[in-house]
Each structure stands twice: as C-alpha cells, then as structure tokens.
C-alpha cells in the first residue's frame, strides 16, 4: 500500500522529545507515512553541518511535505532564525494556525474557534537591520504588493472554502501608513474584486487585542502581517490552554512544513515533560493536507482517529503538566496510543 515520504526535522530543545512521541502515535494509527529524517538548528551545528543544511532544504523540495520540531534562535546575537530562513527559502508564505478550545482543557472561554493566517515572508522579519552610527540602529519593515495580495487571497479563499464566518485584519496603518497601509489596501482590493460577499473587517491591532481577550468568539479568521501574526498567535494560544495545544502549518504553492507554534522551550528541555499535543495536532493537519492534495483517504482516516484519541485522552483527564495534569511526554503519548487501540 502506498505510503508518503515526509521529511522529519526533530529540531532543538524539546523538539526531539515531542517528535518522538508524534512518530509513535502516527505509527500506532497506521498513518501511511515514511519518515526521512534531516537535521536543522543547533542539532545540525553540533554535527558539523550548516545551521540549515542544503540537504535538508533539498529533501523538503523533493518530498514536498515536512514536519519539524522547534529550532532555537540565539537572542540578540548569532545566526538568523532557521525557521524564518526555511519559510523564505521555500516560499512558504502562509502560516495557518487554528486555535480552538478543547473539551478536556478548561480555560476562561469554552468556545474559541479562530484561525490565524500570518504572512510569512516579509515585514520586520526581513531581518534588514543596520547600525547607522554608534547608539543608533534601524530595522526595515518590508511590504510588497505581491506578497500582501497573495496572503489576502489565500486567507479569503481558505475562509470561503472552510465556510468560516468572517476575515478580520489587524493592522497599524494609522502609524505605518505605507507598509500596513499597503497590507490593508491589498486586502480591501482582494475582498472587493474576488470575495465581496464575504464578511470582512479591519481593526487597529491594539484595540483588536483588547477585544480578543474580552471575547474571542467575535473573531473567526484573522489575517495579519508577519510580526503581528507571531505575537497574536501566542496571545490566542493563551486563550485555549497555552502553547502546548496550538498547531501550525507553513504553506506555499509547492511545499508545506508543519510545526507547532511553540519554540524549543529550553526551560523544560530534556526533562520529558513537554506537551507533544501541539506537534501532534500539526501532524493531523499534515495528514489532512496530504489527504486533500494527494487524494489519500487513509491519511484522512488516520487523522480522524488520532484526533478522536487525543480528545478522549484529554476528556479522561490524561494531561501533561502545562494543562494542569501530571503526565510526562511519553505517558501522554501512551495514553493517546491506548485510546487508538481501545
Ligand atoms: P517557547 O515557546 O519555547 O516557550 C515559552 C513557554 O512555553 C516556556 O515556559 C515553555 O516551557 C512553554 N512551552 C512551550 N512549548 C511547550 C510544550 N510543548 N509543552 C509545555 N510547555 C511548553 O518560547 P521562548 O522561550 O520564547 O523561545 C525559546 C526558543 O525557541 C528561542 O530560541 C526561540 O527563538 C525559539 N522559537 C522557535 C520557534 C520555531 O521553531 N518555530 C517558534 C518560537 C520560538
């Protein structure tokens, strides 16, 4: 029976722990995937390779789909983010991050159902920084009509196909009149010309964040430029139980790389207590993506079984510490595997 080769990048910090758990759960669910492991990040450096080795990039270009653990980026010095490089080099322009309440995870709100669509290739993440003179530095925010239009079209198409309720742009075009101005102008044009009957809203980001924490149910699909998308993703994760439960995908026209929203969590790395659920949910997104793009029914079935199993585990109180439980990474993975079998 056909299986799909998927590049697996364990990453740094908690990455190897959570990817191992996900591999075991996908094997137990008989997901038709074959792993092709490659390295990136500090792990690659430790093996004497580049931080983002060409062989890793080429493997993703060859197999078209990858799942990755988080990669550490040094703060305030050192090499530029592997995650950002990967997204740019493979032109993975749309980051999509569903943020949903889970039945077994109690938070302030019980009915959050949001999807963040983040522009993944430009903005302040362009990394164009400059020391003008001692004590004066600048960072350049880049917005191109092409990328702003492309991400707006992607968000509206996604929202329409998935029968979502509304697209909301968070922006700061009152201050960044050219860059954020371009972002909303492109969104308005795409809306007017191609999706005029679809509900559309714009909010200045500071007020948007206030409304979000007051009542997240008033939002549905959020369209954001790169940095705002990064920050608002973590804010929204906090509404549904934290970074341990929010998955993500970086999608381009050719390739897709699935990864959790969280980072390498150096504070808990190596302790066996990280929550593998965010990466597991990313793997479910990956199976559905392969299912849709390659017409693989077994992938969709495995995705559904895994989803049912982790929801049952949570409902039975089987949780890692970040969610108020006491299980470690491997014990939670076993709880899901038992429910896949039982
Ligand atoms: P982080 O997301 O790694 O951790 C923030 C907090 O959430 C920590 O207290 C951590 O223990 C907790 N946490 C995160 N994931 C968890 C999980 N699965 N289970 C339980 N608790 C979890 O963010 P931080 O500390 O700001 O960044 C650490 C490193 O990760 C940095 O080098 C950063 O650049 C990198 N990073 C990488 C990303 C990626 O590879 N896509 C994304 C975000 C950050």
Coordinates of C-alpha atoms in Angstrom, one line a residue, residues 88-329:
X88 CA 11.6 32.3 2.9
X89 CA 13.7 29.9 1.0
X90 CA 10.8 27.5 0.3
X91 CA 8.4 30.4 -0.2
X92 CA 6.0 29.1 2.5
X93 CA 4.1 32.3 2.5
X94 CA 1.0 31.4 4.5
X95 CA 1.3 30.4 8.2
X96 CA -2.0 28.9 9.3
X97 CA -2.7 28.3 12.9
X98 CA -6.0 27.0 14.2
X99 CA -6.7 28.0 17.8
X100 CA -9.6 26.0 19.3
X101 CA -11.0 25.3 22.7
X102 CA -10.5 21.6 23.7
X103 CA -13.3 19.9 25.7
X104 CA -10.9 18.5 28.3
X105 CA -8.9 21.7 28.8
X106 CA -10.8 24.3 30.9
X107 CA -9.9 27.9 30.3
X108 CA -11.7 31.2 30.7
X109 CA -13.5 30.8 27.4
X110 CA -15.0 27.5 26.3
X111 CA -15.9 28.2 22.6
X112 CA -12.9 29.7 21.0
X113 CA -12.6 28.8 17.3
X114 CA -10.1 31.0 15.5
X115 CA -7.7 30.6 12.6
X116 CA -4.7 32.8 12.3
X117 CA -3.3 33.4 8.8
X118 CA 0.1 35.1 9.1
X119 CA 2.1 36.5 6.2
X120 CA 5.3 34.5 6.5
X121 CA 7.9 36.1 4.2
X122 CA 8.3 39.8 4.8
X123 CA 7.5 42.7 7.3
X124 CA 10.1 43.3 10.1
X125 CA 11.1 39.6 9.7
X126 CA 13.0 40.6 6.6
X127 CA 16.0 40.9 9.0
X128 CA 17.3 44.1 7.3
X129 CA 18.9 45.8 10.3
X130 CA 21.5 48.5 10.2
X131 CA 23.7 50.4 12.7
X132 CA 23.5 53.9 11.4
X133 CA 26.1 55.2 13.9
X134 CA 27.1 54.1 17.4
X135 CA 24.0 54.0 19.5
X136 CA 21.5 54.3 16.6
X137 CA 20.1 51.2 14.8
X138 CA 17.3 50.7 12.4
X139 CA 15.2 47.8 11.2
X140 CA 13.4 47.9 7.9
X141 CA 9.8 46.7 7.5
X142 CA 9.2 45.4 4.0
X143 CA 5.8 45.1 2.4
X144 CA 5.3 44.3 -1.3
X145 CA 2.0 44.4 -3.2
X146 CA 2.7 40.9 -4.5
X147 CA 3.0 39.3 -1.0
X148 CA 0.2 41.3 0.6
X149 CA -2.2 40.4 -2.2
X150 CA -1.1 36.8 -2.2
X151 CA -1.7 36.3 1.5
X152 CA -5.0 38.2 1.4
X153 CA -6.2 35.9 -1.4
X154 CA -5.0 32.8 0.5
X155 CA -6.9 33.9 3.6
X156 CA -10.2 34.7 1.8
X157 CA -10.0 31.5 -0.2
X158 CA -9.3 29.5 2.9
X159 CA -12.2 31.2 4.8
X160 CA -14.6 30.7 2.0
X161 CA -13.7 27.0 1.3
X162 CA -13.9 26.2 5.0
X163 CA -17.2 28.0 5.4
X164 CA -15.8 30.3 8.0
X165 CA -17.8 33.4 9.2
X166 CA -15.5 36.4 8.6
X167 CA -12.0 37.6 7.9
X168 CA -10.5 40.3 10.2
X169 CA -7.3 42.2 9.5
X170 CA -5.3 43.5 12.5
X171 CA -3.1 46.4 11.4
X172 CA -1.4 49.6 12.5
X173 CA -1.9 51.6 9.3
X174 CA -2.6 54.7 11.3
X175 CA 1.1 54.8 12.2
X176 CA 2.8 52.7 9.5
X177 CA 0.9 54.4 6.7
X178 CA 2.9 52.9 3.8
X179 CA 3.6 49.3 5.0
X180 CA 0.5 48.5 6.9
X181 CA -1.4 50.8 4.6
X182 CA -0.3 48.5 1.7
X183 CA -1.4 45.4 3.7
X184 CA -4.9 46.6 4.2
X185 CA -5.2 48.2 0.8
X186 CA -4.3 44.8 -0.8
X187 CA -6.8 43.0 1.5
X188 CA -9.5 45.5 0.6
X189 CA -8.8 45.1 -3.2
X190 CA -8.9 41.3 -3.0
X191 CA -12.1 41.5 -0.9
X192 CA -13.8 43.9 -3.3
X193 CA -12.8 42.1 -6.5
X194 CA -12.9 38.5 -5.6
X195 CA -14.8 37.9 -2.3
X196 CA -17.1 40.9 -2.0
X197 CA -19.9 39.0 -0.4
X198 CA -17.7 37.5 2.3
X199 CA -17.8 39.4 5.7
X200 CA -14.6 41.5 6.1
X201 CA -13.5 43.7 9.0
X202 CA -10.4 45.8 9.8
X203 CA -9.2 46.7 13.3
X204 CA -6.2 48.6 14.6
X205 CA -4.2 45.9 16.3
X206 CA -4.1 47.4 19.9
X207 CA -7.9 47.6 20.0
X208 CA -8.1 44.3 18.3
X209 CA -6.1 42.6 21.1
X210 CA -8.2 44.2 23.8
X211 CA -11.4 42.9 22.1
X212 CA -9.8 39.5 21.6
X213 CA -9.1 38.9 25.3
X214 CA -12.6 40.3 26.2
X215 CA -14.4 38.0 23.8
X216 CA -12.5 35.9 21.3
X217 CA -15.8 34.5 19.9
X218 CA -16.4 37.7 17.9
X219 CA -13.4 36.7 15.7
X220 CA -13.0 34.0 13.1
X221 CA -10.2 34.1 10.6
X222 CA -7.5 36.7 11.4
X223 CA -5.3 38.0 8.7
X224 CA -2.0 39.5 9.9
X225 CA 1.4 40.6 8.7
X226 CA 4.4 38.7 9.9
X227 CA 5.3 40.1 13.3
X228 CA 1.7 40.7 14.4
X229 CA 0.9 37.2 13.4
X230 CA 3.7 35.9 15.6
X231 CA 2.6 37.8 18.6
X232 CA -1.1 37.3 18.2
X233 CA -0.6 33.6 17.8
X234 CA 0.8 33.3 21.3
X235 CA -1.8 35.6 22.7
X236 CA -4.5 33.4 21.2
X237 CA -2.8 30.2 22.4
X238 CA -3.2 31.7 25.9
X239 CA -7.0 31.7 25.4
X240 CA -7.2 27.9 24.9
X241 CA -4.6 26.4 27.3
X242 CA -1.2 27.7 26.1
X243 CA 1.5 26.8 23.6
X244 CA 1.1 23.1 24.2
X245 CA -2.2 23.0 22.3
X246 CA -1.7 25.2 19.2
X247 CA -0.6 23.6 15.9
X248 CA 0.6 25.2 12.7
X249 CA 1.4 24.8 9.1
X250 CA 3.6 26.9 6.8
X251 CA 2.2 26.5 3.3
X252 CA 3.4 27.6 -0.1
X253 CA 2.3 26.8 -3.7
X254 CA 4.7 23.8 -3.8
X255 CA 5.7 22.7 -0.3
X256 CA 4.4 22.6 3.2
X257 CA 6.1 22.4 6.6
X258 CA 4.1 21.6 9.6
X259 CA 5.2 22.8 13.1
X260 CA 3.7 23.8 16.4
X261 CA 3.5 27.5 17.3
X262 CA 5.7 27.0 20.4
X263 CA 9.5 27.2 20.5
X264 CA 12.2 24.9 21.8
X265 CA 11.3 25.6 25.4
X266 CA 14.8 25.5 26.8
X267 CA 13.4 25.8 30.4
X268 CA 11.9 22.3 30.2
X269 CA 14.0 20.6 27.5
X270 CA 15.4 17.2 28.4
X271 CA 13.0 16.7 31.3
X272 CA 10.5 14.6 29.5
X273 CA 7.6 16.9 30.5
X274 CA 6.9 18.8 27.2
X275 CA 3.4 18.5 25.8
X276 CA 3.5 16.8 22.4
X277 CA -0.1 17.7 21.6
X278 CA 0.7 20.9 19.6
X279 CA 3.0 18.9 17.3
X280 CA 0.6 16.0 17.2
X281 CA -2.2 18.4 16.1
X282 CA 0.2 19.7 13.4
X283 CA 0.7 16.1 12.3
X284 CA -3.1 15.8 12.0
X285 CA -3.1 18.9 9.8
X286 CA -0.3 17.4 7.8
X287 CA -2.2 14.1 7.3
X288 CA -5.3 16.1 6.2
X289 CA -3.1 18.2 3.8
X290 CA -1.7 15.0 2.2
X291 CA -5.2 13.6 2.1
X292 CA -6.6 16.6 0.3
X293 CA -3.6 17.3 -2.1
X294 CA -2.9 13.6 -2.9
X295 CA -6.3 12.1 -2.5
X296 CA -5.2 9.8 0.3
X297 CA -8.2 8.5 2.2
X298 CA -6.0 6.5 4.6
X299 CA -4.3 9.7 5.7
X300 CA -7.7 11.4 6.4
X301 CA -8.8 8.3 8.3
X302 CA -5.6 8.2 10.4
X303 CA -6.0 12.0 11.1
X304 CA -9.6 11.5 12.3
X305 CA -8.6 8.5 14.5
X306 CA -5.7 10.4 16.1
X307 CA -8.0 13.4 16.8
X308 CA -10.6 11.3 18.4
X309 CA -8.0 9.5 20.5
X310 CA -6.3 12.7 21.9
X311 CA -9.7 14.3 22.6
X312 CA -10.7 11.1 24.5
X313 CA -7.4 11.2 26.4
X314 CA -8.0 14.8 27.4
X315 CA -11.6 14.1 28.4
X316 CA -10.4 11.3 30.6
X317 CA -8.1 13.7 32.4
X318 CA -4.9 12.4 30.8
X319 CA -2.9 15.7 30.6
X320 CA 0.6 17.0 30.7
X321 CA 1.7 19.5 33.4
X322 CA 1.2 22.6 31.3
X323 CA -2.5 21.7 31.2
X324 CA -2.8 21.0 34.9
X325 CA -2.1 17.3 34.7
X326 CA 0.8 15.2 35.8
X327 CA 1.8 13.1 32.8
X328 CA 5.2 13.4 31.0
X329 CA 5.6 13.4 27.3

